[in-house]
Amino acid sequence: MTALRPIVATALSRLTSAILGALIFLTPSSPAQSQGAACFSSSATFETRIEACTESLKDTSLQPGIRALVFFARASAFNELSETERALADLNSGLALSPGDTPALLARAHMKEVRGDISGAEADVTAALTVDAKLGEAYVQRAAIRF
């Protein structure tokens, strides 16, 4: 399952700019904002990131797009700890809030492929291509799934 780590890590790195921008919109008194730094910190341990993201998700005032980014960040940390079921659950939760997030769709597609859910993996790649038809890595991933 270690092959999943780079896929989710890539998805997280692509979201970093969006995450930092989204956190600006949180109110200063928001618990999510104080936890946000650790949730998205590459220098924090994976366990610390998971705990911080979990605390951030308790904030009911988080906008859906920001909540999705927190789920994606926690999915990345779970994946790094080889907790793929929990990572997949967080990707599912994040994608329910932000269904057009192509890095998350491709990360989930890879997880589904490794688990043997080929039709689910292809559906996620197709969804990513529906959002961005010029997404070269999605075509490469679809070819890998099919062969």
CSV table of C-alpha atoms in Angstrom, one decimal, residues 12 14-28 30-37 39-40 56 59 61-73 98 101:
chain,number,residue,atom,x,y,z
A,12,LEU,CA,-2.1,17.5,-1.0
A,14,ARG,CA,-1.5,20.8,-5.2
A,15,LEU,CA,-4.0,21.9,-2.7
A,16,THR,CA,-1.6,23.8,-0.5
A,17,SER,CA,-2.1,27.2,-2.2
A,18,ALA,CA,-5.9,26.8,-2.0
A,19,ILE,CA,-5.7,25.7,1.6
A,20,LEU,CA,-3.6,28.6,2.7
A,21,GLY,CA,-5.9,31.0,0.8
A,22,ALA,CA,-9.0,29.4,2.3
A,23,LEU,CA,-7.7,29.7,5.9
A,24,ILE,CA,-7.5,33.4,5.5
A,25,PHE,CA,-11.3,33.5,5.4
A,26,LEU,CA,-11.7,31.8,8.8
A,27,THR,CA,-12.5,34.1,11.6
A,28,PRO,CA,-9.7,34.8,14.1
A,30,SER,CA,-12.2,30.0,14.9
A,31,PRO,CA,-10.9,26.8,16.5
A,32,ALA,CA,-10.2,25.5,13.0
A,33,GLN,CA,-7.9,28.4,12.3
A,34,SER,CA,-5.8,27.7,15.4
A,35,GLN,CA,-5.6,24.0,14.5
A,36,GLY,CA,-5.2,24.7,10.7
A,37,ALA,CA,-1.5,25.4,10.9
A,39,CYS,CA,-3.3,20.2,10.1
A,40,PHE,CA,-1.5,21.4,7.0
A,56,SER,CA,-10.7,21.6,12.8
A,59,ASP,CA,-15.9,23.6,13.8
A,61,SER,CA,-18.8,27.1,10.9
A,62,LEU,CA,-16.3,25.8,8.3
A,63,GLN,CA,-17.4,26.5,4.8
A,64,PRO,CA,-17.8,23.3,2.7
A,65,GLY,CA,-14.8,24.0,0.5
A,66,ILE,CA,-12.5,24.5,3.5
A,67,ARG,CA,-14.0,21.4,5.2
A,68,ALA,CA,-13.2,19.4,2.1
A,69,LEU,CA,-9.5,20.6,2.2
A,70,VAL,CA,-9.2,19.6,5.8
A,71,PHE,CA,-10.6,16.1,4.9
A,72,PHE,CA,-8.0,15.9,2.1
A,73,ALA,CA,-5.2,16.9,4.4
A,98,SER,CA,-16.0,19.3,-3.4
A,101,ASP,CA,-11.3,18.3,-7.0
